[in-house]
mmCIF file of C-alpha atoms and ligand atoms in Angstrom:
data_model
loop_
_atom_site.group_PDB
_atom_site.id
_atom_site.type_symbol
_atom_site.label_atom_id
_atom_site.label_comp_id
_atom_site.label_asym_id
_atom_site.label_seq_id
_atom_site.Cartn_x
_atom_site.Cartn_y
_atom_site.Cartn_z
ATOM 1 C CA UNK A 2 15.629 -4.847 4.706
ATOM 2 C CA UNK A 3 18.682 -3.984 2.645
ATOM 3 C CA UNK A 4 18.941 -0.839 0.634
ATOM 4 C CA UNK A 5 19.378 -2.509 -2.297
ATOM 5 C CA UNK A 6 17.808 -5.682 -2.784
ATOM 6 C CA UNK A 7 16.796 -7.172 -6.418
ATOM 7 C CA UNK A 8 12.993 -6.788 -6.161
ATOM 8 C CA UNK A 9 12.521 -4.680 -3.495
ATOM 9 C CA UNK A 10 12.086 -0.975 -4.087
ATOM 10 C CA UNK A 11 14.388 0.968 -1.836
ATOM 11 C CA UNK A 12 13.337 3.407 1.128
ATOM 12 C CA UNK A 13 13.333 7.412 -0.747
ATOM 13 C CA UNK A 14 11.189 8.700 2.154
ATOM 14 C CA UNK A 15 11.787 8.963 5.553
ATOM 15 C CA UNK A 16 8.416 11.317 7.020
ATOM 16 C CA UNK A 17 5.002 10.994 6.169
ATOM 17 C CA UNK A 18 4.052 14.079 6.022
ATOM 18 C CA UNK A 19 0.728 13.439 7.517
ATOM 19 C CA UNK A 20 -1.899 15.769 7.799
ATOM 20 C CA UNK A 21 -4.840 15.416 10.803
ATOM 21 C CA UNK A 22 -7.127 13.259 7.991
ATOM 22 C CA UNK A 23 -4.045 10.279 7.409
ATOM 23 C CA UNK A 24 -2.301 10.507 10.751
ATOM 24 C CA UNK A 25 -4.270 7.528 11.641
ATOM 25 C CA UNK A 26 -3.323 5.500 8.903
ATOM 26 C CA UNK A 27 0.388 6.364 9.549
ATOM 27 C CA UNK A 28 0.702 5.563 13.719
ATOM 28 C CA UNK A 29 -1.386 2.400 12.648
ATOM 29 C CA UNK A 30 1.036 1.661 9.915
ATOM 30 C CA UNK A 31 4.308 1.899 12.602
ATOM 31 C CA UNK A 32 2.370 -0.207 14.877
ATOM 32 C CA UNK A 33 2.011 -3.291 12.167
ATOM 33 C CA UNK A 34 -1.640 -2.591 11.417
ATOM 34 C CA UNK A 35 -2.844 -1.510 8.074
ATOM 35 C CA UNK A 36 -6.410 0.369 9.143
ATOM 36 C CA UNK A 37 -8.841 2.415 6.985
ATOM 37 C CA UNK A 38 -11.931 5.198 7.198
ATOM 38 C CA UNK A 39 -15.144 3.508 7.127
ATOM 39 C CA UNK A 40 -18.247 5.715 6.542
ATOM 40 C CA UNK A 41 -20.534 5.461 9.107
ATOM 41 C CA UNK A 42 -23.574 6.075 7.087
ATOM 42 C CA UNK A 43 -23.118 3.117 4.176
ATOM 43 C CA UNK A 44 -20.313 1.610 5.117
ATOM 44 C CA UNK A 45 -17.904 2.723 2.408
ATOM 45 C CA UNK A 46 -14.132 2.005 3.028
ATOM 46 C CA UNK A 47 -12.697 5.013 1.627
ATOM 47 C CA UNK A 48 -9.005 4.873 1.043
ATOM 48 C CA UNK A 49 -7.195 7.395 0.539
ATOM 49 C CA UNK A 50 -9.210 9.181 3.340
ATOM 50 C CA UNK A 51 -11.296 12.517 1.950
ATOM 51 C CA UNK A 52 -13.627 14.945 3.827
ATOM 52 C CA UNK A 53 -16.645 12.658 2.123
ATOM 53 C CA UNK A 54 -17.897 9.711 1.291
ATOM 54 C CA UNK A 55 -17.874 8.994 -2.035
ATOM 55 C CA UNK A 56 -20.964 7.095 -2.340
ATOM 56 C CA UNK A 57 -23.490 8.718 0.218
ATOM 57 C CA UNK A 58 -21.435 12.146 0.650
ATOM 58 C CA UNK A 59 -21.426 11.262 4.442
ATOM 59 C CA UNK A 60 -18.870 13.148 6.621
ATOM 60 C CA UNK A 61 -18.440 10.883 9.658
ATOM 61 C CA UNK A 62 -15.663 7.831 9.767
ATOM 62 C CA UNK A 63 -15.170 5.342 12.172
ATOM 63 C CA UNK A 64 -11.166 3.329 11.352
ATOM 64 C CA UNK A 65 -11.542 -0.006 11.233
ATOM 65 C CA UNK A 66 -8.685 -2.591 10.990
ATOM 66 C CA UNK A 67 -8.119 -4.380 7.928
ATOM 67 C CA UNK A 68 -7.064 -8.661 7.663
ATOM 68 C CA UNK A 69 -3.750 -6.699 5.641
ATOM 69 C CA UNK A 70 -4.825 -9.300 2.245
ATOM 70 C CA UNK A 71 -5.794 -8.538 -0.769
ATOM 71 C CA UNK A 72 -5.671 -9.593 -4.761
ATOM 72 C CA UNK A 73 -3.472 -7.889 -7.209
ATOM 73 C CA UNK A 74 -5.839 -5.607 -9.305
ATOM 74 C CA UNK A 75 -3.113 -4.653 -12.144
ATOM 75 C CA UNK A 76 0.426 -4.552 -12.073
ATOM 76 C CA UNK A 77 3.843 -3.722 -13.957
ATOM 77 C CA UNK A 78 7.454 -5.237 -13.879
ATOM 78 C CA UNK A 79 9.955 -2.508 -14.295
ATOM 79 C CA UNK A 80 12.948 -3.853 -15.859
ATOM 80 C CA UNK A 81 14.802 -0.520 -16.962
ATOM 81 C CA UNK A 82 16.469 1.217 -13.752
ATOM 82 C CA UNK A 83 15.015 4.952 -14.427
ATOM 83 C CA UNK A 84 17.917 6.248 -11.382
ATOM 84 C CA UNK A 85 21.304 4.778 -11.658
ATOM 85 C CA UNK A 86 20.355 3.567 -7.433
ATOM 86 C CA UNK A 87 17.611 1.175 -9.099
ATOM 87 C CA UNK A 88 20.212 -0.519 -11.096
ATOM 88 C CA UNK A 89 20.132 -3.641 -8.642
ATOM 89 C CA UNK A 90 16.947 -3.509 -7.777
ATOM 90 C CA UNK A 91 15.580 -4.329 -11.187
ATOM 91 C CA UNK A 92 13.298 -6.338 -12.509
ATOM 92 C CA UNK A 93 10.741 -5.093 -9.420
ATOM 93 C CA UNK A 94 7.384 -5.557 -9.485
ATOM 94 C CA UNK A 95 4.916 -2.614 -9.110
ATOM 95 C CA UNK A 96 0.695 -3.310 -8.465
ATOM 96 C CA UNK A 97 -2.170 -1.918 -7.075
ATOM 97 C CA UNK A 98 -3.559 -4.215 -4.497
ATOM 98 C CA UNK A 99 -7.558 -4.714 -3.887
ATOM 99 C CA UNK A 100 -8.152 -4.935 -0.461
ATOM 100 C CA UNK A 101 -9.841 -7.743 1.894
ATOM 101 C CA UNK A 102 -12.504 -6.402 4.182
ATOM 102 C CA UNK A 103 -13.368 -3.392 1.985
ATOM 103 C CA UNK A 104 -16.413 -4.947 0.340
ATOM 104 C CA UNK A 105 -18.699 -2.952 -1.979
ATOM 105 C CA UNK A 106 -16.281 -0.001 -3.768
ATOM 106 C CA UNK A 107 -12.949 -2.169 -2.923
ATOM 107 C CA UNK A 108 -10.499 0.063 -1.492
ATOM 108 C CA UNK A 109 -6.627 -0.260 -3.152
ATOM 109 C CA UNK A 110 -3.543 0.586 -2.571
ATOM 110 C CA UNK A 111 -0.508 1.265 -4.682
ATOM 111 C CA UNK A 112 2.754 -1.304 -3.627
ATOM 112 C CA UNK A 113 5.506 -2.925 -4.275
ATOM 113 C CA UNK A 114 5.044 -6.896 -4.540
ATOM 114 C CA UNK A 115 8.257 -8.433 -2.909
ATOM 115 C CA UNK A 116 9.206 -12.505 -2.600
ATOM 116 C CA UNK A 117 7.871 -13.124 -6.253
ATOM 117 C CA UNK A 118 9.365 -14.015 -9.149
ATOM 118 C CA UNK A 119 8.538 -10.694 -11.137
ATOM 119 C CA UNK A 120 7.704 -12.943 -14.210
ATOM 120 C CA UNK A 121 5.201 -15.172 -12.408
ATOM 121 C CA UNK A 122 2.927 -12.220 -10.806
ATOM 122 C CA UNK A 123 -0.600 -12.395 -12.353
ATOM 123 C CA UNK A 124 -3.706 -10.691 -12.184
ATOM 124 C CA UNK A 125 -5.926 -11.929 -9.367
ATOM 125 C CA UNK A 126 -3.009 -13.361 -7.619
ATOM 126 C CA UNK A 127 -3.185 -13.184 -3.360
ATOM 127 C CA UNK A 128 -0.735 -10.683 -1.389
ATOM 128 C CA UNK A 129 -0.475 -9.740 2.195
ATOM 129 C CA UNK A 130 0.842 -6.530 3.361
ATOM 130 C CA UNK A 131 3.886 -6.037 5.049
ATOM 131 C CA UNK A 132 4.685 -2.804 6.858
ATOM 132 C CA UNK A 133 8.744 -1.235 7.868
ATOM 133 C CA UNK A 134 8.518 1.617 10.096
ATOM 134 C CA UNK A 135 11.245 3.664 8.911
ATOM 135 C CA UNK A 136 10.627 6.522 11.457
ATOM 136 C CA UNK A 137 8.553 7.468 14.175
ATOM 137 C CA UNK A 138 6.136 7.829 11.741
ATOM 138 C CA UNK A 139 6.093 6.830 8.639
ATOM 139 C CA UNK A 140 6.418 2.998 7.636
ATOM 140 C CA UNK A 141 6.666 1.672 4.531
ATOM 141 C CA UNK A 142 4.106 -0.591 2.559
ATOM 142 C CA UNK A 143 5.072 -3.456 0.653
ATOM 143 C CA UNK A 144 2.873 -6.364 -0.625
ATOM 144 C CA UNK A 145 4.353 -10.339 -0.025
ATOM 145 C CA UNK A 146 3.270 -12.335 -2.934
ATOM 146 C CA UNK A 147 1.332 -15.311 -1.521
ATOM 147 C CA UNK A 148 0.557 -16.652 -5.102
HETATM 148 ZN ZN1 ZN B 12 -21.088 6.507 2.775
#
């Protein structure tokens, strides 16, 4: 994708500094797949992964693969560039996305929500994830608005 392109957050990080608990999601992430930690004892997605679960306080995870859809659980438009590199990337939309196929606590992730008109993004509304490798290891997450 272009650097900058209204709506569409630009690339800031190149690494993903993974540690041995989110390499996983990272190789998965360069390879197209969007994957998360499922506790073996209740079956708990728990994204971002932690040494527990956060419902049974199990220890062992098995990574599953996620559909990649999910429903916008909140969002924001930001209108005002806050770096003078954002000034053509503005308006951009900015949600937190609840994902399919974690049933029970919901995982979510954090995104930017790209192909949308910024003022037509509501609450509830469907997304699918889109993933850019950037590096050998780090890729970045975006969110298509499906509507
Ligand atoms: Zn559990």
């Amino acid at each position: 994708m272009a650097e900058h392109t209204q709506g569409v957050y630009p690339v800031s990080v190149k690494e993903s500094f993974a540690d041995e608990r989110t390499k996983p999601f990272w190789t998965a992430a360069v390879e197209g797949r969007l994957i998360a930690p499922r506790c073996d004892g209740c079956g708990t997605v728990v994204l971002p992964p932690k040494p527990y679960c956060f419902e049974c306080l199990g220890q062992s995870f098995t990574w599953v693969d996620l559909p990649g859809t999910g429903t916008v659980y909140t969002f924001t438009v930001v209108r005002h560039p806050l770096h003078p590199g954002l000034q053509d990337v503005v308006p951009y939309v900015s949600g937190v996305i609840e994902l399919d196929g974690t049933q029970g606590a919901g995982a979510r992730l954090m995104g930017n929500i790209v192909d949308c008109d910024p003022d037509a993004v509501r609450i509830g509304d469907r997304v699918e994830v889109e993933l850019e490798p950037v590096s050998d290891d780090y890729a970045v997450l975006r969110f298509k608005h499906l509507g």
